[in-house]
Coordinates of C-alpha atoms and ligand atoms in Angstrom, one line a residue:
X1 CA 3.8 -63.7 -0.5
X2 CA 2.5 -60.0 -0.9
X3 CA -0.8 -59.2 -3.2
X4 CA -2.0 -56.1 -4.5
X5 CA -5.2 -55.9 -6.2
X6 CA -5.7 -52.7 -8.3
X7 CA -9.3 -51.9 -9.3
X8 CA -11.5 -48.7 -9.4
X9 CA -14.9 -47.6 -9.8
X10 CA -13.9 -45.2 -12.4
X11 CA -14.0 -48.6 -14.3
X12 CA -18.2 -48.3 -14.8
X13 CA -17.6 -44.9 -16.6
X14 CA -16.6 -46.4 -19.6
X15 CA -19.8 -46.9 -21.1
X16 CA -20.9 -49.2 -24.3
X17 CA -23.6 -49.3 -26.4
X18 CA -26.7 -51.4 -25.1
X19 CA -26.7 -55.4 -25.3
X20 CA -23.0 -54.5 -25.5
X21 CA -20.6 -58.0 -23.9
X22 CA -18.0 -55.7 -22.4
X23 CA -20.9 -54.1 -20.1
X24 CA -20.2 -51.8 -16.9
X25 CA -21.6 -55.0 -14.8
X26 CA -18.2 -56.5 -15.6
X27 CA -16.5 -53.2 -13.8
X28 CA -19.3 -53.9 -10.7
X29 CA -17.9 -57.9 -10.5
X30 CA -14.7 -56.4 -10.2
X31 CA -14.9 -54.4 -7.6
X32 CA -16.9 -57.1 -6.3
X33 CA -14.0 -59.1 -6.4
X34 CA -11.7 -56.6 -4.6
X35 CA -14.4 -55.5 -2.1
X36 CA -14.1 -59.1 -0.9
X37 CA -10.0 -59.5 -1.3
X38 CA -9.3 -56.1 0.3
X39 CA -11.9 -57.9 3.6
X40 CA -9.7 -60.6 3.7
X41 CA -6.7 -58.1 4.5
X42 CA -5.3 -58.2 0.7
X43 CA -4.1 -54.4 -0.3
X44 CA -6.3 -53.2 -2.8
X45 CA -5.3 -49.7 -4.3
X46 CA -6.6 -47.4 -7.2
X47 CA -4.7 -47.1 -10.5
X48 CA -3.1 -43.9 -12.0
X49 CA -3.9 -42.9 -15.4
X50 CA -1.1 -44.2 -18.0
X51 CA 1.2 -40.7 -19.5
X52 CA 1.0 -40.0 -22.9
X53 CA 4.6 -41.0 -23.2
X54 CA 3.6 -44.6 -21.4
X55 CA 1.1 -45.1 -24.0
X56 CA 3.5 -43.8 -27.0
X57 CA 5.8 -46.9 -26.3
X58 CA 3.8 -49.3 -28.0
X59 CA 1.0 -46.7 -29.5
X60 CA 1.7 -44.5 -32.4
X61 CA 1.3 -41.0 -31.4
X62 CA -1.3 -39.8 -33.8
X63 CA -3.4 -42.8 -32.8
X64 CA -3.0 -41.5 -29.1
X65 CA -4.2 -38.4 -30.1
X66 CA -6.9 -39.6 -31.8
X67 CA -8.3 -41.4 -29.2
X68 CA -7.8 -38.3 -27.0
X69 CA -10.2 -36.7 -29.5
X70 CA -13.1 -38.7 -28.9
X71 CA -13.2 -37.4 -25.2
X72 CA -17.0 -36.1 -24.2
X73 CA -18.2 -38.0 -27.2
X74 CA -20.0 -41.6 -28.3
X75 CA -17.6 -43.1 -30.8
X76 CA -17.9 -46.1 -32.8
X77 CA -14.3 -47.0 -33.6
X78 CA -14.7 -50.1 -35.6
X79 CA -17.8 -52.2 -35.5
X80 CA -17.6 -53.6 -32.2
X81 CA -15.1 -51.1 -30.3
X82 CA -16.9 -48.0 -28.9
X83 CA -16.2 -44.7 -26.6
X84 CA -18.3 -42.9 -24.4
X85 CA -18.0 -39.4 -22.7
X86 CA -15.2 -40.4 -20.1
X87 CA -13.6 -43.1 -22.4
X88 CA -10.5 -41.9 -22.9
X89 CA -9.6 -41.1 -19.3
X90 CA -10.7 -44.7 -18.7
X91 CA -8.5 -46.2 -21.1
X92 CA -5.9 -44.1 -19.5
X93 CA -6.6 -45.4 -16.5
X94 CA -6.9 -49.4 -17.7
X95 CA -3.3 -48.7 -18.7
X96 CA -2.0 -47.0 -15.7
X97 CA -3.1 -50.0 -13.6
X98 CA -1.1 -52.2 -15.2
X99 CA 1.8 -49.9 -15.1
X100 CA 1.3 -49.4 -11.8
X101 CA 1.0 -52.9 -10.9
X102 CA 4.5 -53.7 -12.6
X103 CA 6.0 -51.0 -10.6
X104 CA 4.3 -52.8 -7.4
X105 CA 6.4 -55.7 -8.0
X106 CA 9.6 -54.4 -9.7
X107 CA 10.4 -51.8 -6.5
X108 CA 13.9 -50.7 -7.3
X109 CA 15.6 -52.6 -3.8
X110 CA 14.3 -55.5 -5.6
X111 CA 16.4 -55.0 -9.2
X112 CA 19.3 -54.1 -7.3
X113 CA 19.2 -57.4 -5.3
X114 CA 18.7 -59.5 -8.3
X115 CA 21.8 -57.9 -9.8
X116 CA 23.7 -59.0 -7.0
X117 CA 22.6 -62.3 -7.1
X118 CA 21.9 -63.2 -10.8
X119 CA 25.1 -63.8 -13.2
X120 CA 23.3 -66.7 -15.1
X121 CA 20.5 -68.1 -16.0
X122 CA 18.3 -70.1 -12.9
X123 CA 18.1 -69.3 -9.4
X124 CA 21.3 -71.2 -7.8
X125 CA 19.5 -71.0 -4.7
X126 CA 16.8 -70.4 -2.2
X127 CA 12.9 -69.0 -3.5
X128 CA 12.3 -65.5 -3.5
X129 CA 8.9 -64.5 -2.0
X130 CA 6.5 -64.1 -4.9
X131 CA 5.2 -59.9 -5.0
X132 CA 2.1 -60.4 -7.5
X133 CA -0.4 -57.8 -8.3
X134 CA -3.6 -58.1 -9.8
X135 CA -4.8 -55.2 -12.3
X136 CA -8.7 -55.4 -13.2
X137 CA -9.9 -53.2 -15.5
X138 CA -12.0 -52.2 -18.6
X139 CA -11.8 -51.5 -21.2
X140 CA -9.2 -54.8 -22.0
X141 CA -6.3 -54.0 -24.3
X142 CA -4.8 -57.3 -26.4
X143 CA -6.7 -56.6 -29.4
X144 CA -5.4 -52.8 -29.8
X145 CA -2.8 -52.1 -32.5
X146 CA 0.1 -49.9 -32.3
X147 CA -2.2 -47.6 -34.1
X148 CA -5.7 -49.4 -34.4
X149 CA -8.6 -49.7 -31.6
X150 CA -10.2 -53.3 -32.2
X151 CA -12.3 -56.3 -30.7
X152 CA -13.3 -53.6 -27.1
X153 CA -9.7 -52.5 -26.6
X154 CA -8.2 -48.3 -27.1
X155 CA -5.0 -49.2 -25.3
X156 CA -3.2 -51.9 -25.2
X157 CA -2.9 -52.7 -21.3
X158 CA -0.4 -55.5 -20.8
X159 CA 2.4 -54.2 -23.5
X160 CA 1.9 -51.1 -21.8
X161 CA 2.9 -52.7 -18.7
X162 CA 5.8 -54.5 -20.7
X163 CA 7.2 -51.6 -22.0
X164 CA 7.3 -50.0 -19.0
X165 CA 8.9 -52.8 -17.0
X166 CA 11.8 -52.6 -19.7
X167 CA 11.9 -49.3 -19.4
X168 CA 12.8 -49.7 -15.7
X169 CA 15.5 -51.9 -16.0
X170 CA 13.8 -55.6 -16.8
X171 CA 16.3 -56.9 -19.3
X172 CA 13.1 -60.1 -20.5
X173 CA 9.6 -59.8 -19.9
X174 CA 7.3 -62.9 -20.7
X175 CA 3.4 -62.0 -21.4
X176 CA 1.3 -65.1 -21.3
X177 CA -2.2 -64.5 -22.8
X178 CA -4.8 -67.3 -21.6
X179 CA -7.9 -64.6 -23.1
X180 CA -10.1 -67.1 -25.3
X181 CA -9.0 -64.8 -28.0
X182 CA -5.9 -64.5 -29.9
X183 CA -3.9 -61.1 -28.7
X184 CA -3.1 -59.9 -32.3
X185 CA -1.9 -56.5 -30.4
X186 CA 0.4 -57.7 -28.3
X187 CA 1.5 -60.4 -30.6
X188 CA 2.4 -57.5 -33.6
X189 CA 3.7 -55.0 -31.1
X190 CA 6.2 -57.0 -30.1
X191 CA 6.8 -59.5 -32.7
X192 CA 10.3 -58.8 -33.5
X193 CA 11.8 -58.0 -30.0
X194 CA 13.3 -60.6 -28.3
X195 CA 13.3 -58.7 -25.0
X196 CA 9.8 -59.8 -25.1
X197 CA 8.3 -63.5 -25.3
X198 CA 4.6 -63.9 -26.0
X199 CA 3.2 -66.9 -25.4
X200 CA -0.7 -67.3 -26.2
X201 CA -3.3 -70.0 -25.6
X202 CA -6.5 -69.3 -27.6
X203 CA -9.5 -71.0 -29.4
X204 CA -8.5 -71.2 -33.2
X205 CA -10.0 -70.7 -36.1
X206 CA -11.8 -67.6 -34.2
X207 CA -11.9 -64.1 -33.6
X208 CA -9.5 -62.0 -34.3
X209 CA -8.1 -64.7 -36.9
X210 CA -4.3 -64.3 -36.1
X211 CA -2.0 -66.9 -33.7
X212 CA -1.9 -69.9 -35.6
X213 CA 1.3 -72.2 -34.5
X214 CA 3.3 -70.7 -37.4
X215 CA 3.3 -67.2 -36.1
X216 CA 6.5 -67.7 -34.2
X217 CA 7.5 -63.6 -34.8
X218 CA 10.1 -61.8 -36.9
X219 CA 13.5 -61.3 -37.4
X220 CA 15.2 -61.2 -34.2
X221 CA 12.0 -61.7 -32.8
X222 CA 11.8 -65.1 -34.6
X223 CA 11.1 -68.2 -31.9
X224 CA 9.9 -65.3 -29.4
X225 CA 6.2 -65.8 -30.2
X226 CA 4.6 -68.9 -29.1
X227 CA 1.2 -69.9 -30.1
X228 CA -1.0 -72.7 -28.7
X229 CA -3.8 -72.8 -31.5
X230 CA -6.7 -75.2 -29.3
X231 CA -10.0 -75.6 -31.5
X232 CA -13.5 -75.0 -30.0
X233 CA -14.8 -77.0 -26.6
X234 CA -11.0 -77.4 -25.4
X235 CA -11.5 -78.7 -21.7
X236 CA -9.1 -78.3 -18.7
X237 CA -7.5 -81.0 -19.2
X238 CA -6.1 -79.5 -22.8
X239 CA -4.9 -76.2 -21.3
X240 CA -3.0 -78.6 -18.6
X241 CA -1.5 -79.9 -21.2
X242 CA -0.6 -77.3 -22.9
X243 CA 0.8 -75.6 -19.3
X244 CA 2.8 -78.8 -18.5
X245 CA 4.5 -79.0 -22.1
X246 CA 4.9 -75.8 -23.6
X247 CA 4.0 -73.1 -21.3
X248 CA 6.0 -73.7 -18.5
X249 CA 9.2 -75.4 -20.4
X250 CA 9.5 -72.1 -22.9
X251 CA 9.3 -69.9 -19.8
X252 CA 11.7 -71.6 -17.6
X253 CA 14.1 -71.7 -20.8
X254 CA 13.6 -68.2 -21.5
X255 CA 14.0 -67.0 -17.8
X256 CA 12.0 -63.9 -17.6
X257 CA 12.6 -60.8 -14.9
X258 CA 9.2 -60.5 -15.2
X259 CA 5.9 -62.6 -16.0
X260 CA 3.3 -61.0 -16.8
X261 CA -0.7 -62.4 -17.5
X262 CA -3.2 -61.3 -19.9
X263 CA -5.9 -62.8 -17.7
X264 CA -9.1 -63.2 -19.6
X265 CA -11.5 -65.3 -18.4
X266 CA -13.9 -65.7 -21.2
X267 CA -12.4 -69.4 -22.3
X268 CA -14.7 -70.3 -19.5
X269 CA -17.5 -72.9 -20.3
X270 CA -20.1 -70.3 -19.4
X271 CA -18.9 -67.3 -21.9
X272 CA -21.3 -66.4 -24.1
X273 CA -18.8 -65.4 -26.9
X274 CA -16.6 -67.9 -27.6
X275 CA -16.9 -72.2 -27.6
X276 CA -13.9 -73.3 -24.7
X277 CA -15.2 -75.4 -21.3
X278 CA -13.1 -74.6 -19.4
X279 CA -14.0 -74.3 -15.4
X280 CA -13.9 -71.9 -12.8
X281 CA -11.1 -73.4 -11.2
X282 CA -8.8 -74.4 -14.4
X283 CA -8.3 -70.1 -14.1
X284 CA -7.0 -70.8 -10.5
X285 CA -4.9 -73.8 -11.9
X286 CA -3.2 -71.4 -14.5
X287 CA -2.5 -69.0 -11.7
X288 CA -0.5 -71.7 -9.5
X289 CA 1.3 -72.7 -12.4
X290 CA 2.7 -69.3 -13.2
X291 CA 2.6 -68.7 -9.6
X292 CA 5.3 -71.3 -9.7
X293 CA 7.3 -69.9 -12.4
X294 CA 7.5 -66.7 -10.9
X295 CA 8.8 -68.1 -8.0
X296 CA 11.7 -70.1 -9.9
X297 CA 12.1 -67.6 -12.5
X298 CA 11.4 -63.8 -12.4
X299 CA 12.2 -63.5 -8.3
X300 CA 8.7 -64.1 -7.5
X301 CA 7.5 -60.9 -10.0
X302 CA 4.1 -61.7 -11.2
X303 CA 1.6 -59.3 -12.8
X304 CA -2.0 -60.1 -14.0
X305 CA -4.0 -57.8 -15.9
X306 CA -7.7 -58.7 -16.8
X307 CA -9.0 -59.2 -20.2
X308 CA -12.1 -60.3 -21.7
X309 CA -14.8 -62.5 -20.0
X310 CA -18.3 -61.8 -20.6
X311 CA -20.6 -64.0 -18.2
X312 CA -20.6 -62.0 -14.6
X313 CA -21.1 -65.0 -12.4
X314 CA -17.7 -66.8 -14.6
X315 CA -16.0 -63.4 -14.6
X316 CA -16.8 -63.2 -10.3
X317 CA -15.9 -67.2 -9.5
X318 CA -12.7 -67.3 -11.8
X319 CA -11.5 -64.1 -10.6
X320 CA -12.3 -65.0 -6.8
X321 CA -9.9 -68.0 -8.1
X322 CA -7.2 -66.5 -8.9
X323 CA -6.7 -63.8 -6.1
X324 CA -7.6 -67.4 -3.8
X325 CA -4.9 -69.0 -5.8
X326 CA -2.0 -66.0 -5.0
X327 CA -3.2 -65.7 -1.9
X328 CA -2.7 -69.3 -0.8
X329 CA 1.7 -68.6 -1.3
X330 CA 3.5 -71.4 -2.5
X331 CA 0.7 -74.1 -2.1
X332 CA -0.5 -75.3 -5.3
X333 CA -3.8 -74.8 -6.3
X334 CA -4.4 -78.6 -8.4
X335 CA -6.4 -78.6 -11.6
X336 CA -9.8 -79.9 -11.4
X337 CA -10.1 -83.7 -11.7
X338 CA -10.2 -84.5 -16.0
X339 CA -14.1 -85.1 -16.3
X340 CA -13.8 -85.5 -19.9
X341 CA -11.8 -86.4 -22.3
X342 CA -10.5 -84.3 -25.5
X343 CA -7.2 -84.4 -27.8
X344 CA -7.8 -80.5 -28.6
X345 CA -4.5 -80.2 -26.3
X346 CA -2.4 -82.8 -27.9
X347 CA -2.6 -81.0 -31.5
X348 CA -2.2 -77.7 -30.5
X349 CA 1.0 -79.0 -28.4
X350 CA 2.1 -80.9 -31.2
X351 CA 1.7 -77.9 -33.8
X352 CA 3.7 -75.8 -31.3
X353 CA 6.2 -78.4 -30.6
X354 CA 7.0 -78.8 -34.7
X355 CA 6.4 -74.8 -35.2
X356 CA 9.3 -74.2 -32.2
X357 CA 11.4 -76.9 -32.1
X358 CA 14.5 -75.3 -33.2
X359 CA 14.4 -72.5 -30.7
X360 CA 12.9 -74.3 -27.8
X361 CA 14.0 -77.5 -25.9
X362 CA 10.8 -79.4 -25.9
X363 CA 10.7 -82.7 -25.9
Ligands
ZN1 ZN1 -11.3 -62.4 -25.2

């Protein structure tokens, strides 16, 4: 098992207005979190800023640009998405972390091995180590557009990072987005590539108002977007559900090179934006669970890159979760014992299950 957390405190420099949810504290609990991983012998390295032709993958150039523009300046984008001075190079640097971690994890020795050893679909044999690396940064990225800033987010992080990993070679890349929020960027960017599978678990009706079960993408694409729709106070126990009957089948169908996490952590029953209940260690639950896929399915490649969560002590103990969760190999980390009872799960698996069936063995 090898870890590398990527975090910086360039991170603080992206500044909001005040009373603002995605605050420069969050940036502190990060580096928080690393400060602590990096004493327990975990590598911990800074990011690199994302090139213009990174970002033009998934962004349109002109929006680029624009953003570029706003450098040295206070910029309100849309009503909740804002720059400050140093914003741009931040956002630059949000995206080069999750670049960066996929090229942690996708070194070239390793593609040339899995050539070698991979005709089919499956591993016929013998677990690869898992190589994970842990991006955390601000400003988040799923809500950004190919040419739209929205809901805190310039650049979209994690397609970034997708479109990258193809780029090098990674013939399917899976994103799974467990942010309380839909990721309407990620979903539209790559809603019609099946080279790409999103799969999304998010509180619905809610912000941004996309990723009902229905949204299953586009033309070839169709099938390739999979939405787990949960209504308001969802409890572990629903997103284990979810994990053990959609999440983990589609991906172990689909067979990814690579899995990569859109990590928010504001589903958590302390957020103050959004209505889930879910607890601290439900975020380290998700992470063994993918853990395990990556370990079955994309030769142990395994790249999270933080989202939204807006309560610091959630953001520090679910965080602290997850890089305990990696860090413990191939032991599973359990989900916490059901302490109540809820059948939000059931009906968002059952609208995915009817939405999917044709293009997904799922019961
Ligand atoms: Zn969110």
């Amino acid at each position: 098992m090898s870890l590398t957390l990527i975090c910086s405190e360039r991170f603080s420099d992206h500044q909001t207005p005040p009373g603002h949810p995605e605050r420069v504290e969050r940036a502190e609990v990060m580096n928080a979190v690393a400060a602590q991983a990096r004493a327990r012998g975990h590598q911990v390295t800074a990011p690199h800023p994302a090139s213009v032709e990174q970002l033009a993958r998934v962004h349109a150039p002109e929006y680029v640009a624009r953003i570029a523009e706003t450098g040295g300046r206070a910029v309100a984008l849309d009503a909740d998405t804002y720059t400050s001075a140093e914003s741009y190079g931040i956002a630059l640097l949000a995206a080069g972390a999750a670049v960066d971690a996929v090229k942690l994890v996708m070194s070239p020795e390793r593609s040339e091995d899995r050539s070698l050893q991979r005709p089919g679909r499956g591993r016929p044999s013998g677990r690869p180590e898992v190589n994970a690396a842990l991006a955390m940064v601000r400003p988040p990225g799923h809500h950004a557009e190919r040419a739209r800033a929205m809901g805190f987010c310039l650049f979209n992080n994690v397609a970034v990072a997708a479109a990258h990993a193809r780029s090098e070679g990674a013939k399917r890349v899976a994103i799974v987005d467990y942010d309380v929020h839909h990721g309407n960027g990620t979903q539209h960017i790559f809603e019609s590539d099946p080279t790409v599978l999103y799969v999304s678990l998010h509180q619905f009706p809610f912000y941004p108002g996309t990723g009902a079960a229905d949204e299953i993408g586009r033309g070839e694409g169709t099938g390739f977007t999979v939405n787990l729709p949960l209504e308001a106070g969802a409890v572990d126990e629903d997103y284990r559900l979810a994990f053990s009957e959609v999440v983990v089948p589609v991906l172990s169908e689909y067979d990814p090179d690579l899995l990569l996490v859109s990590a928010g952590v504001d589903a958590h029953e302390r957020d103050p934006l959004a209505g889930m209940r879910l607890t601290s260690g439900a975020f380290a639950a998700m992470t063994s669970e993918l853990r395990r896929v990556a370990e079955q399915r994309s030769d142990g490649r395994l790249v999270l890159v933080t989202e939204g969560g807006y309560d610091l002590r959630a953001l520090a103990e679910s965080l602290e979760g997850v890089v305990e969760s990696l860090a413990a190999g191939s032991s599973d980390t359990p989900w916490p014992a059901a302490a109540v009872a809820s059948d939000r799960g059931r009906v968002a698996v059952n609208a995915a299950k009817r939405a999917l069936s044709a293009y997904w063995k799922l019961g």
